[in-house]
Amino acid sequence: GEDVEQSLFLSVREGDSSVINCTYTDSSSTYLYWYKQEPGAGLQLLTYIFSNMDMKQDQRLTVLLNKKDKHLSLRIADTQTGDSAIYFCAETFNNAGNMLTFGGGTRLMVKP
Amino acid sequence: DAMVIQNPRYQVTQFGKPVTLSCSQTLNHNVMYWYQQKSSQAPKLLFHYYDKDFNNEADTPDNFQSRRPNTSFCFLDIRSPGLGDAAMYLCATSRDKGAGNEQFFGPGTRLTVL
């Protein structure tokens, strides 16, 4: 079955860049997503990338996809204290429509 | 604004006392999902409705049921909550089920079982 893994925790200083990583095992992914979850809240879709793309940039967010290494990353430029949250990568796979497989989440802490 | 609404945001129930969580949507989406998210874990899909067609995940306990009386509303019924059912319950919707159909999440209901 599919397996999606993330590191548990990342701490950065305000103004620095953050890079959150995600690895997966199934190469039949179709779309790959990054969700943000603030304390006590639901999931907010930040950005997504189609599996035939290598990179997508959206303002402060840059998504990189290395299909050979099955590695997805989210870079947040000029990280702010409001970026402190849990970040989940999620994927959809061939024959599974839009059913999401989530990673375990990375808690980002931004220090002033 | 079109959105996914969950009520209540916080629910406290007693061990074994049935509880119902509510989700409504103004997006007119065909698909509605219920996820369970325990502390520091990823959301876990319990079941989903595609229109009136109910789809249960294989490992969803029988204790969890769902109803969708119309397009806008979907309910999660927990027949006999145990302490292990304390979690955040997330509702989501999507226009359809094909690849690329984004899921829109509600704010969640945090369930406490005493």
mmCIF file of C-alpha atoms in Angstrom:
data_model
loop_
_atom_site.group_PDB
_atom_site.id
_atom_site.type_symbol
_atom_site.label_atom_id
_atom_site.label_comp_id
_atom_site.label_asym_id
_atom_site.label_seq_id
_atom_site.Cartn_x
_atom_site.Cartn_y
_atom_site.Cartn_z
ATOM 1 C CA GLY A 1 0.000 0.000 0.000
ATOM 2 C CA GLU A 2 0.932 3.639 -0.074
ATOM 3 C CA ASP A 3 3.207 5.039 2.601
ATOM 4 C CA VAL A 4 3.836 8.770 3.055
ATOM 5 C CA GLU A 5 6.359 9.965 5.614
ATOM 6 C CA GLN A 6 7.342 13.327 7.059
ATOM 7 C CA SER A 7 9.708 14.460 9.761
ATOM 8 C CA LEU A 8 7.866 15.375 12.948
ATOM 9 C CA PHE A 9 9.237 18.754 13.797
ATOM 10 C CA LEU A 10 10.993 21.794 12.318
ATOM 11 C CA SER A 11 12.065 24.965 14.077
ATOM 12 C CA VAL A 12 13.196 28.109 12.252
ATOM 13 C CA ARG A 13 13.733 31.780 13.044
ATOM 14 C CA GLU A 14 11.414 34.438 11.707
ATOM 15 C CA GLY A 15 12.612 35.659 8.313
ATOM 16 C CA ASP A 16 14.477 32.450 7.481
ATOM 17 C CA SER A 17 13.307 29.944 4.881
ATOM 18 C CA SER A 18 11.619 26.727 5.975
ATOM 19 C CA VAL A 19 11.836 23.480 4.040
ATOM 20 C CA ILE A 20 9.401 20.722 4.916
ATOM 21 C CA ASN A 21 10.059 17.335 3.365
ATOM 22 C CA CYS A 22 7.882 14.378 2.445
ATOM 23 C CA THR A 23 8.756 10.976 0.992
ATOM 24 C CA TYR A 24 6.439 8.400 -0.497
ATOM 25 C CA THR A 25 6.688 4.858 -1.721
ATOM 26 C CA ASP A 26 4.066 4.496 -4.461
ATOM 27 C CA SER A 27 5.170 5.877 -7.807
ATOM 28 C CA SER A 28 1.651 6.033 -9.229
ATOM 29 C CA SER A 29 0.822 9.360 -7.578
ATOM 30 C CA THR A 30 -1.343 11.751 -9.584
ATOM 31 C CA TYR A 31 -1.575 14.906 -7.459
ATOM 32 C CA LEU A 32 0.481 15.923 -4.431
ATOM 33 C CA TYR A 33 -0.820 18.437 -1.910
ATOM 34 C CA TRP A 34 0.356 20.526 0.983
ATOM 35 C CA TYR A 35 -2.161 21.313 3.728
ATOM 36 C CA LYS A 36 -1.725 23.624 6.726
ATOM 37 C CA GLN A 37 -3.472 22.986 10.035
ATOM 38 C CA GLU A 38 -3.442 25.626 12.748
ATOM 39 C CA PRO A 39 -4.227 24.599 16.347
ATOM 40 C CA GLY A 40 -7.827 23.491 16.767
ATOM 41 C CA ALA A 41 -8.672 24.136 13.122
ATOM 42 C CA GLY A 42 -9.400 22.179 9.964
ATOM 43 C CA LEU A 43 -7.085 21.655 7.021
ATOM 44 C CA GLN A 44 -6.329 24.513 4.672
ATOM 45 C CA LEU A 45 -5.062 23.646 1.209
ATOM 46 C CA LEU A 46 -1.894 25.668 0.565
ATOM 47 C CA THR A 47 -0.827 24.415 -2.820
ATOM 48 C CA TYR A 48 -0.648 21.327 -4.978
ATOM 49 C CA ILE A 49 1.395 19.963 -7.848
ATOM 50 C CA PHE A 50 0.497 17.582 -10.615
ATOM 51 C CA SER A 51 2.764 14.576 -10.755
ATOM 52 C CA ASN A 52 4.195 15.450 -14.171
ATOM 53 C CA MET A 53 5.563 18.752 -12.852
ATOM 54 C CA ASP A 54 8.900 19.318 -11.139
ATOM 55 C CA MET A 55 8.274 22.649 -9.488
ATOM 56 C CA LYS A 56 5.490 25.071 -8.664
ATOM 57 C CA GLN A 57 5.865 28.510 -7.141
ATOM 58 C CA ASP A 58 3.085 30.488 -5.507
ATOM 59 C CA GLN A 59 4.162 33.694 -3.772
ATOM 60 C CA ARG A 60 6.244 32.603 -0.732
ATOM 61 C CA LEU A 61 5.655 28.913 -1.387
ATOM 62 C CA THR A 62 7.765 26.697 -3.644
ATOM 63 C CA VAL A 63 6.959 23.041 -4.166
ATOM 64 C CA LEU A 64 9.632 20.720 -5.548
ATOM 65 C CA LEU A 65 8.922 17.193 -6.738
ATOM 66 C CA ASN A 66 11.663 14.653 -7.387
ATOM 67 C CA LYS A 67 9.864 11.673 -8.867
ATOM 68 C CA LYS A 68 13.006 9.575 -9.148
ATOM 69 C CA ASP A 69 13.648 9.813 -5.415
ATOM 70 C CA LYS A 70 9.899 9.959 -4.560
ATOM 71 C CA HIS A 71 10.533 13.161 -2.617
ATOM 72 C CA LEU A 72 8.294 16.207 -2.238
ATOM 73 C CA SER A 73 9.249 19.415 -0.465
ATOM 74 C CA LEU A 74 7.596 22.675 0.522
ATOM 75 C CA ARG A 75 9.767 25.747 0.891
ATOM 76 C CA ILE A 76 8.344 28.766 2.701
ATOM 77 C CA ALA A 77 10.348 31.912 2.075
ATOM 78 C CA ASP A 78 10.596 34.659 4.720
ATOM 79 C CA THR A 79 8.859 32.503 7.322
ATOM 80 C CA GLN A 80 6.592 34.425 9.709
ATOM 81 C CA THR A 81 5.256 33.562 13.156
ATOM 82 C CA GLY A 82 1.829 33.114 11.551
ATOM 83 C CA ASP A 83 3.272 30.209 9.582
ATOM 84 C CA SER A 84 3.579 28.175 12.791
ATOM 85 C CA ALA A 85 1.297 25.192 12.271
ATOM 86 C CA ILE A 86 1.288 21.527 11.294
ATOM 87 C CA TYR A 87 1.908 20.872 7.615
ATOM 88 C CA PHE A 88 0.600 17.716 5.981
ATOM 89 C CA CYS A 89 1.624 16.394 2.620
ATOM 90 C CA ALA A 90 -1.007 14.280 0.912
ATOM 91 C CA GLU A 91 -1.235 12.408 -2.329
ATOM 92 C CA THR A 92 -3.729 10.856 -4.641
ATOM 93 C CA PHE A 93 -2.927 7.791 -6.688
ATOM 94 C CA ASN A 94 -3.966 6.083 -9.892
ATOM 95 C CA ASN A 95 -7.193 4.110 -9.501
ATOM 96 C CA ALA A 96 -8.008 5.967 -6.274
ATOM 97 C CA GLY A 97 -9.580 9.105 -7.726
ATOM 98 C CA ASN A 98 -9.234 11.990 -5.286
ATOM 99 C CA MET A 99 -8.854 9.835 -2.141
ATOM 100 C CA LEU A 100 -6.069 11.372 -0.080
ATOM 101 C CA THR A 101 -3.212 9.531 1.601
ATOM 102 C CA PHE A 102 -1.712 11.785 4.258
ATOM 103 C CA GLY A 103 1.727 11.952 5.770
ATOM 104 C CA GLY A 104 1.966 12.170 9.547
ATOM 105 C CA GLY A 105 2.448 15.941 9.575
ATOM 106 C CA THR A 106 5.381 18.229 10.378
ATOM 107 C CA ARG A 107 5.013 20.730 13.193
ATOM 108 C CA LEU A 108 6.666 24.014 12.180
ATOM 109 C CA MET A 109 7.648 26.350 14.974
ATOM 110 C CA VAL A 110 8.749 29.868 14.042
ATOM 111 C CA LYS A 111 10.727 31.728 16.681
ATOM 112 C CA PRO A 112 10.653 35.535 16.721
ATOM 113 C CA ASP B 1 -19.100 32.741 1.261
ATOM 114 C CA ALA B 2 -19.482 29.152 0.133
ATOM 115 C CA MET B 3 -18.110 26.920 2.820
ATOM 116 C CA VAL B 4 -18.131 23.754 4.918
ATOM 117 C CA ILE B 5 -19.665 24.231 8.364
ATOM 118 C CA GLN B 6 -19.369 21.909 11.318
ATOM 119 C CA ASN B 7 -21.464 22.086 14.468
ATOM 120 C CA PRO B 8 -20.730 22.076 17.246
ATOM 121 C CA ARG B 9 -17.035 22.975 17.281
ATOM 122 C CA TYR B 10 -16.623 21.257 20.649
ATOM 123 C CA GLN B 11 -18.702 18.340 21.878
ATOM 124 C CA VAL B 12 -18.493 16.573 25.208
ATOM 125 C CA THR B 13 -20.231 13.256 25.728
ATOM 126 C CA GLN B 14 -20.209 10.491 28.282
ATOM 127 C CA PHE B 15 -18.796 7.038 27.773
ATOM 128 C CA GLY B 16 -21.423 4.986 25.950
ATOM 129 C CA LYS B 17 -23.825 7.895 25.323
ATOM 130 C CA PRO B 18 -24.718 8.281 21.626
ATOM 131 C CA VAL B 19 -23.562 11.475 19.974
ATOM 132 C CA THR B 20 -24.176 13.068 16.579
ATOM 133 C CA LEU B 21 -21.867 15.490 14.810
ATOM 134 C CA SER B 22 -23.158 17.697 12.037
ATOM 135 C CA CYS B 23 -21.696 18.973 8.768
ATOM 136 C CA SER B 24 -23.295 21.238 6.200
ATOM 137 C CA GLN B 25 -22.038 22.725 2.950
ATOM 138 C CA THR B 26 -23.059 25.556 0.683
ATOM 139 C CA LEU B 27 -20.816 24.410 -2.171
ATOM 140 C CA ASN B 28 -23.413 22.034 -3.665
ATOM 141 C CA HIS B 29 -20.719 19.364 -3.884
ATOM 142 C CA ASN B 30 -21.574 15.773 -4.683
ATOM 143 C CA VAL B 31 -19.143 14.149 -2.276
ATOM 144 C CA MET B 32 -18.963 14.489 1.513
ATOM 145 C CA TYR B 33 -16.320 12.854 3.714
ATOM 146 C CA TRP B 34 -15.807 12.207 7.415
ATOM 147 C CA TYR B 35 -12.297 11.935 8.837
ATOM 148 C CA GLN B 36 -11.117 11.123 12.337
ATOM 149 C CA GLN B 37 -7.937 12.850 13.501
ATOM 150 C CA LYS B 38 -6.385 11.840 16.805
ATOM 151 C CA SER B 39 -3.842 13.997 18.529
ATOM 152 C CA SER B 40 -0.603 14.447 16.582
ATOM 153 C CA GLN B 41 -1.773 12.092 13.833
ATOM 154 C CA ALA B 42 -2.856 12.414 10.237
ATOM 155 C CA PRO B 43 -6.563 12.480 9.387
ATOM 156 C CA LYS B 44 -8.026 9.022 8.798
ATOM 157 C CA LEU B 45 -10.928 8.600 6.408
ATOM 158 C CA LEU B 46 -13.937 6.908 8.022
ATOM 159 C CA PHE B 47 -16.394 6.990 5.103
ATOM 160 C CA HIS B 48 -17.761 9.144 2.331
ATOM 161 C CA TYR B 49 -20.960 9.729 0.412
ATOM 162 C CA TYR B 50 -21.018 10.152 -3.331
ATOM 163 C CA ASP B 51 -24.448 11.705 -3.679
ATOM 164 C CA LYS B 52 -26.563 9.123 -1.794
ATOM 165 C CA ASP B 53 -24.102 6.288 -2.309
ATOM 166 C CA PHE B 54 -22.427 5.433 1.031
ATOM 167 C CA ASN B 55 -18.833 4.153 1.011
ATOM 168 C CA ASN B 56 -17.400 2.763 4.235
ATOM 169 C CA GLU B 57 -13.655 2.295 4.749
ATOM 170 C CA ALA B 58 -12.765 -1.304 5.550
ATOM 171 C CA ASP B 59 -11.355 -0.563 8.986
ATOM 172 C CA THR B 60 -14.028 1.870 10.191
ATOM 173 C CA PRO B 61 -15.566 0.465 13.388
ATOM 174 C CA ASP B 62 -19.261 -0.489 13.346
ATOM 175 C CA ASN B 63 -19.744 2.026 16.145
ATOM 176 C CA PHE B 64 -19.551 4.793 13.528
ATOM 177 C CA GLN B 65 -22.497 5.458 11.231
ATOM 178 C CA SER B 66 -23.373 8.255 8.854
ATOM 179 C CA ARG B 67 -26.468 9.799 7.311
ATOM 180 C CA ARG B 68 -26.871 12.173 4.409
ATOM 181 C CA PRO B 69 -30.493 13.275 4.215
ATOM 182 C CA ASN B 70 -29.851 15.760 1.411
ATOM 183 C CA THR B 71 -27.016 17.301 -0.608
ATOM 184 C CA SER B 72 -26.210 19.934 2.005
ATOM 185 C CA PHE B 73 -26.087 17.926 5.213
ATOM 186 C CA CYS B 74 -24.152 14.936 6.482
ATOM 187 C CA PHE B 75 -24.142 13.519 10.008
ATOM 188 C CA LEU B 76 -21.698 11.341 11.897
ATOM 189 C CA ASP B 77 -23.340 9.136 14.540
ATOM 190 C CA ILE B 78 -21.237 7.436 17.194
ATOM 191 C CA ARG B 79 -23.495 4.862 18.792
ATOM 192 C CA SER B 80 -21.526 4.079 21.950
ATOM 193 C CA PRO B 81 -18.503 6.349 22.277
ATOM 194 C CA GLY B 82 -15.471 4.937 24.005
ATOM 195 C CA LEU B 83 -12.519 6.825 25.434
ATOM 196 C CA GLY B 84 -10.574 5.932 22.293
ATOM 197 C CA ASP B 85 -13.057 7.829 20.138
ATOM 198 C CA ALA B 86 -11.970 11.172 21.552
ATOM 199 C CA ALA B 87 -10.577 13.008 18.557
ATOM 200 C CA MET B 88 -11.081 15.839 16.092
ATOM 201 C CA TYR B 89 -13.659 14.914 13.467
ATOM 202 C CA LEU B 90 -13.235 16.639 10.132
ATOM 203 C CA CYS B 91 -15.837 16.916 7.410
ATOM 204 C CA ALA B 92 -14.791 17.598 3.832
ATOM 205 C CA THR B 93 -16.512 17.970 0.474
ATOM 206 C CA SER B 94 -15.521 17.750 -3.172
ATOM 207 C CA ARG B 95 -17.343 18.380 -6.404
ATOM 208 C CA ASP B 96 -16.612 14.884 -7.668
ATOM 209 C CA LYS B 97 -14.351 11.915 -6.924
ATOM 210 C CA GLY B 98 -11.998 11.957 -9.879
ATOM 211 C CA ALA B 99 -8.333 12.828 -9.594
ATOM 212 C CA GLY B 100 -7.767 16.529 -9.151
ATOM 213 C CA ASN B 101 -11.050 17.219 -7.368
ATOM 214 C CA GLU B 102 -9.970 19.239 -4.369
ATOM 215 C CA GLN B 103 -11.350 18.370 -0.974
ATOM 216 C CA PHE B 104 -12.548 21.350 1.061
ATOM 217 C CA PHE B 105 -12.350 20.869 4.818
ATOM 218 C CA GLY B 106 -14.523 22.217 7.579
ATOM 219 C CA PRO B 107 -13.070 23.552 10.851
ATOM 220 C CA GLY B 108 -13.672 20.260 12.677
ATOM 221 C CA THR B 109 -15.507 19.181 15.814
ATOM 222 C CA ARG B 110 -13.389 18.217 18.788
ATOM 223 C CA LEU B 111 -15.051 15.361 20.674
ATOM 224 C CA THR B 112 -14.274 14.710 24.336
ATOM 225 C CA VAL B 113 -15.475 11.471 25.950
ATOM 226 C CA LEU B 114 -15.749 11.486 29.734
#
